[in-house]
Short mmCIF file of N, CA and C and ligand atoms in Angstrom, two decimals:
data_model
loop_
_atom_site.label_atom_id
_atom_site.label_comp_id
_atom_site.label_asym_id
_atom_site.label_seq_id
_atom_site.Cartn_x
_atom_site.Cartn_y
_atom_site.Cartn_z
N MET P 1 -1.42 73.89 -55.86
CA MET P 1 -1.28 73.33 -54.50
C MET P 1 -1.81 74.34 -53.92
N ALA P 2 -1.78 74.34 -52.33
CA ALA P 2 -2.48 75.19 -51.36
C ALA P 2 -1.03 76.22 -51.02
N GLU P 3 -1.37 77.27 -50.93
CA GLU P 3 -0.13 77.98 -50.76
C GLU P 3 0.03 78.42 -49.37
N ASN P 4 -0.80 78.24 -48.50
CA ASN P 4 -0.55 78.00 -47.04
C ASN P 4 -0.67 76.64 -46.34
N ILE P 5 -0.02 76.58 -45.43
CA ILE P 5 -0.20 75.46 -44.51
C ILE P 5 -0.74 75.85 -43.47
N SER P 6 -1.66 74.70 -42.54
CA SER P 6 -2.43 75.15 -41.26
C SER P 6 -2.00 74.10 -40.43
N PHE P 7 -1.68 75.23 -39.28
CA PHE P 7 -1.44 74.01 -38.09
C PHE P 7 -1.75 74.89 -36.81
N THR P 8 -1.78 73.98 -35.53
CA THR P 8 -2.33 75.07 -34.26
C THR P 8 -0.97 75.33 -33.71
N ARG P 9 -0.91 76.82 -33.91
CA ARG P 9 0.23 77.43 -32.96
C ARG P 9 0.19 77.25 -31.70
N ASP P 10 1.50 76.78 -31.10
CA ASP P 10 1.71 76.33 -29.66
C ASP P 10 1.23 75.18 -29.41
N ALA P 11 0.41 74.49 -30.14
CA ALA P 11 -0.01 73.19 -29.92
C ALA P 11 1.42 72.34 -29.26
N SER P 12 1.50 70.96 -29.16
CA SER P 12 2.11 69.94 -28.91
C SER P 12 2.86 69.85 -30.18
N ARG P 13 4.10 68.85 -30.39
CA ARG P 13 4.85 68.80 -31.66
C ARG P 13 4.29 67.39 -31.96
N ALA P 14 3.47 66.60 -31.11
CA ALA P 14 2.84 65.64 -31.80
C ALA P 14 1.48 65.94 -32.33
N THR P 15 0.55 66.86 -32.13
CA THR P 15 -0.42 67.36 -32.62
C THR P 15 0.43 67.97 -34.19
N ILE P 16 1.22 69.12 -34.06
CA ILE P 16 1.67 69.61 -35.28
C ILE P 16 2.16 68.71 -36.14
N TYR P 17 2.71 67.63 -36.00
CA TYR P 17 2.96 66.99 -36.46
C TYR P 17 1.61 66.01 -37.48
N SER P 18 0.79 65.61 -36.55
CA SER P 18 -0.13 64.71 -37.20
C SER P 18 -1.14 65.97 -38.19
N GLU P 19 -0.98 67.14 -37.80
CA GLU P 19 -1.38 68.37 -38.67
C GLU P 19 -0.33 68.53 -40.17
N ILE P 20 0.20 68.43 -39.97
CA ILE P 20 1.43 68.70 -41.02
C ILE P 20 1.44 67.57 -42.12
N ALA P 21 1.50 66.38 -41.60
CA ALA P 21 1.47 65.28 -42.30
C ALA P 21 1.01 64.95 -43.67
N PRO P 22 -0.57 64.89 -43.35
CA PRO P 22 -0.98 64.86 -44.57
C PRO P 22 -1.15 66.19 -45.97
N GLN P 23 -1.00 67.28 -45.33
CA GLN P 23 -0.41 68.48 -45.83
C GLN P 23 0.72 68.09 -47.03
N ILE P 24 1.49 67.72 -46.29
CA ILE P 24 2.88 66.98 -47.19
C ILE P 24 2.42 65.79 -47.97
N SER P 25 1.56 65.14 -47.67
CA SER P 25 1.34 64.07 -48.75
C SER P 25 0.64 64.82 -50.05
N ALA P 26 -0.44 65.67 -49.50
CA ALA P 26 -1.18 66.23 -50.43
C ALA P 26 -0.16 67.46 -51.79
N ILE P 27 0.73 67.77 -50.93
CA ILE P 27 1.66 68.38 -51.83
C ILE P 27 2.77 67.54 -52.87
N ILE P 28 2.77 66.68 -52.34
CA ILE P 28 3.48 65.39 -53.33
C ILE P 28 2.77 64.91 -54.12
N ASP P 29 1.00 64.73 -53.88
CA ASP P 29 0.39 64.22 -54.65
C ASP P 29 0.07 65.27 -56.09
N GLY P 30 0.22 66.50 -55.93
CA GLY P 30 -0.27 67.45 -56.99
C GLY P 30 0.88 67.85 -57.66
N GLU P 31 2.05 67.41 -57.18
CA GLU P 31 3.77 67.80 -57.86
C GLU P 31 4.68 66.58 -58.09
N PRO P 32 5.08 66.65 -59.30
CA PRO P 32 6.03 65.33 -59.89
C PRO P 32 7.53 65.92 -59.23
N ASP P 33 7.85 66.81 -59.15
CA ASP P 33 9.60 67.20 -59.12
C ASP P 33 9.92 66.70 -57.25
N LEU P 34 10.82 66.35 -57.34
CA LEU P 34 11.55 65.66 -56.33
C LEU P 34 11.93 66.71 -55.14
N ILE P 35 12.82 67.51 -56.22
CA ILE P 35 13.42 68.69 -55.54
C ILE P 35 12.21 69.41 -55.06
N ALA P 36 11.55 70.21 -55.62
CA ALA P 36 10.32 70.94 -55.44
C ALA P 36 9.21 70.21 -53.67
N ASN P 37 9.31 69.05 -54.14
CA ASN P 37 8.55 68.53 -53.08
C ASN P 37 9.66 68.19 -51.48
N LEU P 38 10.68 68.03 -51.73
CA LEU P 38 11.86 68.14 -50.69
C LEU P 38 11.66 69.39 -50.03
N ALA P 39 11.87 70.56 -50.81
CA ALA P 39 12.08 71.84 -50.40
C ALA P 39 10.82 72.31 -49.70
N ASN P 40 9.64 71.91 -50.06
CA ASN P 40 8.40 72.30 -49.58
C ASN P 40 8.21 71.72 -48.09
N THR P 41 8.80 70.48 -48.06
CA THR P 41 8.65 69.75 -46.91
C THR P 41 9.86 70.37 -45.83
N ALA P 42 10.70 71.00 -46.21
CA ALA P 42 11.67 71.64 -45.55
C ALA P 42 10.93 72.87 -44.65
N ALA P 43 10.58 73.49 -45.60
CA ALA P 43 9.93 74.61 -45.20
C ALA P 43 8.85 74.65 -44.46
N ILE P 44 7.68 73.42 -44.35
CA ILE P 44 6.62 73.28 -43.58
C ILE P 44 7.04 72.83 -42.43
N LEU P 45 8.27 71.89 -42.16
CA LEU P 45 9.31 71.57 -41.30
C LEU P 45 9.71 73.08 -40.20
N LYS P 46 9.78 73.63 -41.03
CA LYS P 46 10.54 75.13 -40.29
C LYS P 46 9.30 75.68 -39.95
N GLN P 47 8.42 76.10 -40.87
CA GLN P 47 7.58 76.96 -40.19
C GLN P 47 6.53 76.30 -39.22
N ALA P 48 6.18 75.20 -38.95
CA ALA P 48 5.23 74.57 -37.95
C ALA P 48 6.01 74.41 -37.03
N LEU P 49 7.37 73.85 -36.91
CA LEU P 49 8.08 73.09 -36.13
C LEU P 49 8.99 74.05 -35.31
N ASN P 50 9.46 75.36 -36.07
CA ASN P 50 10.70 76.24 -35.70
C ASN P 50 11.78 75.70 -35.69
N PHE P 51 12.15 74.55 -36.34
CA PHE P 51 13.50 73.92 -35.92
C PHE P 51 14.70 75.05 -36.54
N TYR P 52 15.68 74.31 -35.88
CA TYR P 52 17.06 75.38 -36.08
C TYR P 52 17.63 75.00 -37.43
N TRP P 53 17.33 73.81 -37.55
CA TRP P 53 17.72 73.57 -39.09
C TRP P 53 17.50 72.45 -39.27
N VAL P 54 16.83 72.29 -40.69
CA VAL P 54 16.29 70.94 -41.43
C VAL P 54 16.17 70.95 -42.63
N GLY P 55 16.64 69.77 -43.04
CA GLY P 55 16.87 69.57 -44.14
C GLY P 55 17.06 67.98 -44.66
N PHE P 56 17.58 67.84 -46.04
CA PHE P 56 17.78 66.44 -46.49
C PHE P 56 19.49 66.54 -46.95
N TYR P 57 19.89 65.09 -46.68
CA TYR P 57 20.80 64.77 -47.51
C TYR P 57 20.71 63.58 -48.41
N LEU P 58 21.27 63.15 -49.97
CA LEU P 58 20.26 62.50 -50.45
C LEU P 58 22.06 61.61 -50.93
N ALA P 59 21.34 60.67 -51.06
CA ALA P 59 22.62 59.38 -51.62
C ALA P 59 22.97 59.78 -53.21
N ARG P 60 24.00 60.25 -53.23
CA ARG P 60 24.37 60.43 -54.78
C ARG P 60 25.69 60.08 -54.90
N ASP P 61 25.96 59.16 -55.69
CA ASP P 61 27.17 58.70 -56.08
C ASP P 61 28.58 58.06 -55.00
N GLY P 62 27.62 57.29 -54.04
CA GLY P 62 28.69 56.66 -53.09
C GLY P 62 28.80 57.80 -51.87
N GLU P 63 28.07 58.81 -51.76
CA GLU P 63 28.09 59.84 -50.64
C GLU P 63 26.98 60.54 -50.54
N LEU P 64 26.86 61.01 -49.20
CA LEU P 64 25.65 62.11 -48.72
C LEU P 64 25.70 63.41 -49.38
N VAL P 65 24.71 63.85 -50.22
CA VAL P 65 25.03 65.39 -50.62
C VAL P 65 23.74 66.27 -50.19
N LEU P 66 24.26 67.10 -50.00
CA LEU P 66 23.04 68.26 -49.50
C LEU P 66 21.84 68.46 -50.24
N GLY P 67 20.72 68.17 -49.61
CA GLY P 67 19.63 68.94 -50.82
C GLY P 67 18.87 70.07 -49.92
N PRO P 68 17.75 69.91 -50.24
CA PRO P 68 16.57 71.13 -49.81
C PRO P 68 16.93 71.42 -48.27
N PHE P 69 17.16 72.35 -47.92
CA PHE P 69 17.05 72.74 -46.42
C PHE P 69 16.64 74.12 -46.11
N GLN P 70 16.31 74.35 -44.79
CA GLN P 70 16.11 75.70 -43.90
C GLN P 70 16.84 75.64 -42.91
N GLY P 71 17.54 76.88 -42.62
CA GLY P 71 18.39 76.96 -41.68
C GLY P 71 20.06 77.62 -42.09
N PRO P 72 20.92 77.61 -41.39
CA PRO P 72 22.08 78.21 -42.00
C PRO P 72 22.87 77.25 -42.70
N LEU P 73 23.97 77.80 -43.19
CA LEU P 73 24.75 77.48 -44.23
C LEU P 73 25.29 75.85 -43.90
N ALA P 74 25.28 74.98 -44.28
CA ALA P 74 25.51 73.44 -43.94
C ALA P 74 26.79 72.84 -44.91
N CYS P 75 27.29 71.63 -44.42
CA CYS P 75 28.16 71.46 -44.83
C CYS P 75 27.54 70.43 -45.69
N THR P 76 28.37 70.31 -47.21
CA THR P 76 27.66 69.72 -48.19
C THR P 76 27.69 68.23 -48.95
N ARG P 77 28.64 67.37 -48.25
CA ARG P 77 28.95 66.19 -48.32
C ARG P 77 29.12 65.69 -47.35
N ILE P 78 28.79 64.43 -47.06
CA ILE P 78 28.95 63.32 -46.19
C ILE P 78 29.38 62.00 -46.37
N ALA P 79 30.46 61.66 -46.09
CA ALA P 79 30.75 60.24 -46.40
C ALA P 79 29.60 59.35 -45.53
N PHE P 80 29.40 57.76 -46.13
CA PHE P 80 28.46 57.29 -45.72
C PHE P 80 28.50 56.69 -44.44
N ASP P 81 30.12 56.81 -43.78
CA ASP P 81 30.29 56.23 -42.51
C ASP P 81 31.16 57.49 -41.62
N ARG P 82 30.35 58.56 -42.24
CA ARG P 82 30.87 59.82 -41.27
C ARG P 82 29.71 60.11 -40.69
N GLY P 83 29.75 61.21 -39.53
CA GLY P 83 28.56 62.28 -38.91
C GLY P 83 27.62 60.68 -38.27
N VAL P 84 26.77 61.75 -38.00
CA VAL P 84 25.18 61.13 -37.57
C VAL P 84 24.40 60.79 -39.00
N CYS P 85 24.59 61.67 -39.62
CA CYS P 85 23.69 61.21 -41.20
C CYS P 85 24.53 60.05 -41.89
N GLY P 86 25.86 59.73 -41.46
CA GLY P 86 26.05 58.57 -42.27
C GLY P 86 25.56 57.29 -41.18
N HIS P 87 25.66 57.78 -39.97
CA HIS P 87 25.53 56.72 -39.13
C HIS P 87 24.08 56.00 -39.12
N CYS P 88 23.07 57.36 -39.24
CA CYS P 88 21.64 56.73 -39.94
C CYS P 88 21.40 56.16 -41.39
N TYR P 89 22.34 56.57 -42.41
CA TYR P 89 22.03 55.95 -43.71
C TYR P 89 22.68 54.18 -43.41
N THR P 90 23.79 54.51 -43.00
CA THR P 90 24.44 53.10 -42.87
C THR P 90 23.54 51.98 -42.01
N GLY P 91 23.16 52.38 -40.74
CA GLY P 91 22.22 51.49 -40.04
C GLY P 91 20.57 51.39 -40.49
N LYS P 92 20.20 52.58 -41.26
CA LYS P 92 19.17 52.49 -41.83
C LYS P 92 18.02 52.79 -40.52
N LYS P 93 17.92 53.39 -39.72
CA LYS P 93 17.19 53.34 -38.69
C LYS P 93 17.73 54.78 -37.86
N THR P 94 16.28 55.35 -37.43
CA THR P 94 16.70 56.47 -36.56
C THR P 94 17.58 56.58 -35.50
N VAL P 95 18.24 58.10 -35.84
CA VAL P 95 19.39 58.11 -35.03
C VAL P 95 18.98 59.56 -34.02
N ILE P 96 18.51 59.60 -32.53
CA ILE P 96 18.52 60.71 -31.90
C ILE P 96 19.86 60.75 -31.11
N VAL P 97 20.46 62.04 -31.17
CA VAL P 97 21.50 62.32 -30.16
C VAL P 97 21.20 63.52 -29.47
N PRO P 98 20.91 63.20 -28.08
CA PRO P 98 20.90 64.39 -26.99
C PRO P 98 21.67 65.62 -26.74
N ASP P 99 22.98 65.10 -27.31
CA ASP P 99 24.05 66.27 -27.12
C ASP P 99 25.39 65.65 -28.39
N VAL P 100 25.26 66.65 -29.23
CA VAL P 100 26.14 66.53 -30.26
C VAL P 100 27.48 66.15 -29.78
N ASN P 101 27.96 66.96 -28.73
CA ASN P 101 29.33 66.75 -28.22
C ASN P 101 29.81 65.66 -27.73
N GLU P 102 28.72 64.85 -27.55
CA GLU P 102 29.04 63.26 -26.88
C GLU P 102 28.64 62.45 -28.01
N PHE P 103 28.51 62.98 -29.31
CA PHE P 103 28.49 61.60 -30.32
C PHE P 103 29.92 61.73 -30.83
N PRO P 104 30.87 60.63 -30.69
CA PRO P 104 31.87 60.11 -31.65
C PRO P 104 31.67 60.50 -33.53
N GLY P 105 32.44 61.47 -34.03
CA GLY P 105 32.36 61.94 -35.34
C GLY P 105 31.24 62.55 -35.48
N HIS P 106 30.45 63.35 -34.42
CA HIS P 106 29.46 64.48 -35.07
C HIS P 106 30.18 65.62 -35.97
N ILE P 107 29.46 65.77 -37.28
CA ILE P 107 30.18 66.68 -38.04
C ILE P 107 29.35 68.00 -37.81
N ALA P 108 30.03 69.14 -37.38
CA ALA P 108 29.85 70.31 -36.78
C ALA P 108 29.45 71.21 -37.75
N CYS P 109 28.38 71.42 -38.54
CA CYS P 109 28.40 72.42 -39.28
C CYS P 109 28.06 73.77 -38.69
N SER P 110 27.57 73.71 -37.45
CA SER P 110 26.94 74.77 -37.01
C SER P 110 27.53 74.72 -35.39
N THR P 111 28.19 75.81 -34.77
CA THR P 111 28.43 75.60 -33.26
C THR P 111 27.20 75.75 -32.30
N GLU P 112 26.05 76.22 -32.76
CA GLU P 112 24.75 76.50 -32.53
C GLU P 112 23.98 74.75 -32.04
N ALA P 113 24.71 74.07 -33.07
CA ALA P 113 23.79 72.94 -33.11
C ALA P 113 24.19 72.12 -31.60
N LYS P 114 23.14 71.57 -31.10
CA LYS P 114 23.29 71.11 -29.79
C LYS P 114 22.54 69.49 -29.68
N SER P 115 21.55 69.38 -30.35
CA SER P 115 21.33 67.93 -30.55
C SER P 115 20.55 67.77 -31.75
N GLU P 116 20.03 66.53 -32.09
CA GLU P 116 19.92 66.04 -33.61
C GLU P 116 19.26 64.93 -33.73
N ILE P 117 18.25 64.76 -34.51
CA ILE P 117 17.80 63.71 -34.85
C ILE P 117 17.95 63.31 -36.40
N VAL P 118 18.06 62.15 -36.99
CA VAL P 118 18.24 61.92 -37.95
C VAL P 118 17.45 60.53 -38.52
N VAL P 119 16.44 60.65 -39.56
CA VAL P 119 15.50 59.65 -39.92
C VAL P 119 15.81 59.25 -41.27
N PRO P 120 16.17 57.93 -41.85
CA PRO P 120 16.28 57.35 -42.84
C PRO P 120 15.28 57.46 -43.77
N LEU P 121 15.50 57.84 -45.22
CA LEU P 121 14.54 57.71 -46.01
C LEU P 121 14.58 56.99 -46.97
N PHE P 122 13.65 56.10 -47.30
CA PHE P 122 13.37 55.12 -47.99
C PHE P 122 12.40 55.34 -49.48
N ASP P 123 12.65 54.55 -50.61
CA ASP P 123 11.87 55.02 -51.83
C ASP P 123 10.56 53.74 -51.78
N PRO P 124 10.02 53.74 -52.41
CA PRO P 124 8.69 52.83 -52.31
C PRO P 124 9.29 51.28 -52.28
N ASP P 125 10.53 51.10 -52.69
CA ASP P 125 10.74 49.42 -52.88
C ASP P 125 11.38 49.49 -51.44
N GLY P 126 11.66 50.20 -50.79
CA GLY P 126 12.40 50.01 -49.51
C GLY P 126 13.87 50.01 -49.48
N ARG P 127 14.38 50.83 -50.75
CA ARG P 127 16.19 51.17 -50.70
C ARG P 127 16.00 52.32 -50.07
N ILE P 128 17.10 52.64 -49.51
CA ILE P 128 17.55 53.84 -48.75
C ILE P 128 17.97 54.91 -49.49
N VAL P 129 17.42 55.81 -49.81
CA VAL P 129 17.72 57.07 -50.61
C VAL P 129 18.66 58.26 -50.18
N GLY P 130 18.65 58.19 -48.69
CA GLY P 130 19.16 59.57 -47.96
C GLY P 130 18.51 59.73 -46.76
N VAL P 131 18.33 60.69 -46.10
CA VAL P 131 18.19 61.09 -44.64
C VAL P 131 17.41 62.58 -44.47
N LEU P 132 16.57 62.49 -43.46
CA LEU P 132 16.42 63.54 -43.16
C LEU P 132 16.68 64.26 -41.88
N ASP P 133 17.37 65.34 -41.95
CA ASP P 133 18.24 66.01 -40.54
C ASP P 133 17.14 66.99 -40.26
N VAL P 134 17.51 66.62 -38.33
CA VAL P 134 16.96 68.15 -37.94
C VAL P 134 18.02 68.43 -36.63
N ASP P 135 18.41 69.67 -36.78
CA ASP P 135 19.04 69.92 -35.84
C ASP P 135 18.53 70.95 -34.70
N SER P 136 19.01 71.08 -33.44
CA SER P 136 18.19 72.03 -32.62
C SER P 136 19.31 72.63 -31.63
N ASP P 137 19.02 74.02 -31.32
CA ASP P 137 20.05 74.90 -30.56
C ASP P 137 19.74 74.37 -29.02
N ARG P 138 18.83 73.48 -28.69
CA ARG P 138 18.93 73.11 -27.07
C ARG P 138 19.30 71.87 -27.01
N LEU P 139 19.79 71.43 -26.18
CA LEU P 139 20.33 70.24 -25.36
C LEU P 139 18.54 68.99 -25.47
N ASP P 140 18.95 67.98 -25.73
CA ASP P 140 18.08 67.00 -25.37
C ASP P 140 16.33 67.61 -25.81
N ASP P 141 16.73 67.67 -27.36
CA ASP P 141 15.43 68.50 -28.01
C ASP P 141 14.28 67.56 -28.71
N PHE P 142 14.71 66.10 -28.91
CA PHE P 142 14.16 65.51 -29.38
C PHE P 142 14.24 64.21 -28.63
N ASN P 143 12.63 63.56 -28.87
CA ASN P 143 12.52 62.16 -28.25
C ASN P 143 11.35 61.63 -29.29
N GLU P 144 10.87 60.49 -28.72
CA GLU P 144 9.94 59.43 -29.41
C GLU P 144 9.02 60.06 -29.99
N THR P 145 8.50 61.34 -29.53
CA THR P 145 7.23 61.94 -30.50
C THR P 145 7.82 62.63 -31.72
N ASP P 146 9.28 62.58 -31.57
CA ASP P 146 9.93 63.43 -32.94
C ASP P 146 9.93 62.21 -33.75
N LYS P 147 10.59 60.90 -33.01
CA LYS P 147 11.10 60.07 -34.26
C LYS P 147 9.67 59.52 -34.63
N THR P 148 8.50 59.32 -34.17
CA THR P 148 7.35 58.88 -34.84
C THR P 148 6.55 59.84 -35.76
N GLY P 149 6.57 61.06 -35.25
CA GLY P 149 6.10 62.16 -36.29
C GLY P 149 7.23 62.37 -37.51
N LEU P 150 8.33 62.69 -37.15
CA LEU P 150 9.36 62.49 -38.54
C LEU P 150 9.34 60.81 -39.45
N GLU P 151 9.33 60.03 -38.77
CA GLU P 151 9.19 58.62 -39.65
C GLU P 151 7.95 58.46 -40.54
N GLU P 152 6.63 58.81 -39.97
CA GLU P 152 5.57 59.11 -40.44
C GLU P 152 5.88 59.99 -41.91
N ILE P 153 6.49 61.18 -41.54
CA ILE P 153 6.72 62.08 -43.00
C ILE P 153 7.76 61.46 -43.58
N ALA P 154 8.78 60.77 -43.43
CA ALA P 154 9.52 60.32 -44.49
C ALA P 154 8.60 59.02 -45.10
N ARG P 155 7.76 58.18 -44.47
CA ARG P 155 6.97 57.15 -45.21
C ARG P 155 6.42 57.90 -46.31
N ARG P 156 5.63 59.12 -45.85
CA ARG P 156 4.78 60.09 -47.02
C ARG P 156 5.60 60.37 -47.78
N LEU P 157 6.99 60.71 -47.72
CA LEU P 157 7.99 61.27 -48.85
C LEU P 157 8.45 59.94 -50.04
N ALA P 158 8.37 58.69 -49.71
CA ALA P 158 8.87 57.65 -50.13
C ALA P 158 8.11 57.84 -51.74
N VAL P 159 7.08 58.06 -51.83
CA VAL P 159 6.52 58.38 -52.98
C VAL P 159 7.29 59.16 -53.83
N ALA P 160 8.05 60.27 -53.66
CA ALA P 160 8.34 61.51 -54.13
C ALA P 160 9.81 61.15 -54.70
N PHE P 161 10.19 59.76 -54.44
CA PHE P 161 11.43 59.11 -55.15
C PHE P 161 10.99 57.88 -55.92
N LEU P 162 9.97 57.88 -56.57
CA LEU P 162 9.76 56.97 -57.48
C LEU P 162 10.54 57.47 -58.65
N PRO P 163 11.01 56.45 -59.01
CA PRO P 163 12.28 56.88 -60.65
C PRO P 163 11.49 57.98 -61.39
N GLU P 164 10.44 57.93 -61.70
CA GLU P 164 10.13 58.70 -62.67
C GLU P 164 10.34 60.45 -62.04
N ARG P 165 10.06 60.39 -61.04
CA ARG P 165 10.19 61.78 -60.10
C ARG P 165 11.19 62.10 -60.25
N VAL P 166 12.27 61.33 -59.96
CA VAL P 166 13.64 61.56 -59.52
C VAL P 166 14.44 62.15 -60.73
N GLU P 167 13.71 61.34 -61.74
CA GLU P 167 14.28 61.86 -63.51
C GLU P 167 14.00 63.13 -63.84
N ILE P 168 12.72 63.65 -63.27
CA ILE P 168 12.20 65.01 -63.36
C ILE P 168 12.70 66.07 -62.91
N ALA P 169 13.61 65.54 -61.60
CA ALA P 169 14.22 66.31 -60.89
C ALA P 169 15.70 66.11 -61.48
N GLY P 170 16.13 65.47 -62.70
CA GLY P 170 17.38 65.69 -63.35
C GLY P 170 18.69 64.76 -62.67
N ARG P 171 17.79 64.13 -61.82
CA ARG P 171 18.99 63.12 -61.01
C ARG P 171 18.75 61.69 -61.14
N ALA P 172 18.64 61.11 -62.70
CA ALA P 172 18.44 60.09 -62.67
C ALA P 172 19.60 58.86 -61.87
N GLY P 173 19.28 57.80 -61.34
CA GLY P 173 20.37 56.64 -61.12
C GLY P 173 20.08 56.84 -59.39
N1 SME K 1 25.75 67.21 -37.51
C1 SME K 1 25.26 66.29 -39.03
C2 SME K 1 26.08 67.04 -39.96
C3 SME K 1 24.87 67.84 -41.11
S1 SME K 1 24.26 69.44 -40.25
O1 SME K 1 23.91 69.04 -38.79
C4 SME K 1 23.26 70.10 -40.85
C5 SME K 1 25.96 64.91 -39.22
O2 SME K 1 27.11 64.62 -37.79
O3 SME K 1 26.10 64.19 -39.83
#
């Protein structure tokens, strides 16, 4: 796989999302391991968009469990009915929270996090398998551009959740 990604520094987020999305697909095409692909996706999002925290929570045995991420230490387990992540997982829709202090039940992994966007992840059969969570240390940092860009990346990640790839990652089921 390519060892570098390319993106236009200081370009708009819309441009950067469109530049990195095919590069994420190329990485997934060349690598069967789920965890490796999620780890590199988190790294690309951190590097290209400089998010405060970006990472994955995966559905495991009835709750969301922390997966690959970039950023400060995060809580490891979230019940399906808790937090912004649980809300997204249960509702199967992207959730944008402009001010986390105004969201009832928000789980504060870091006091620095001020706004958040969480995007659902589906496997190729449309089953929900987890969420992609991004936190900002600025208020109101996410909008429709981020929703569109991150949902496109989530669509490209679906193939990474094919059962045989999940088995390679040692997480069958
Ligand atoms: N704030 C999230 C928890 C995960 S962290 O932000 C990394 C939530 O309320 O679900």
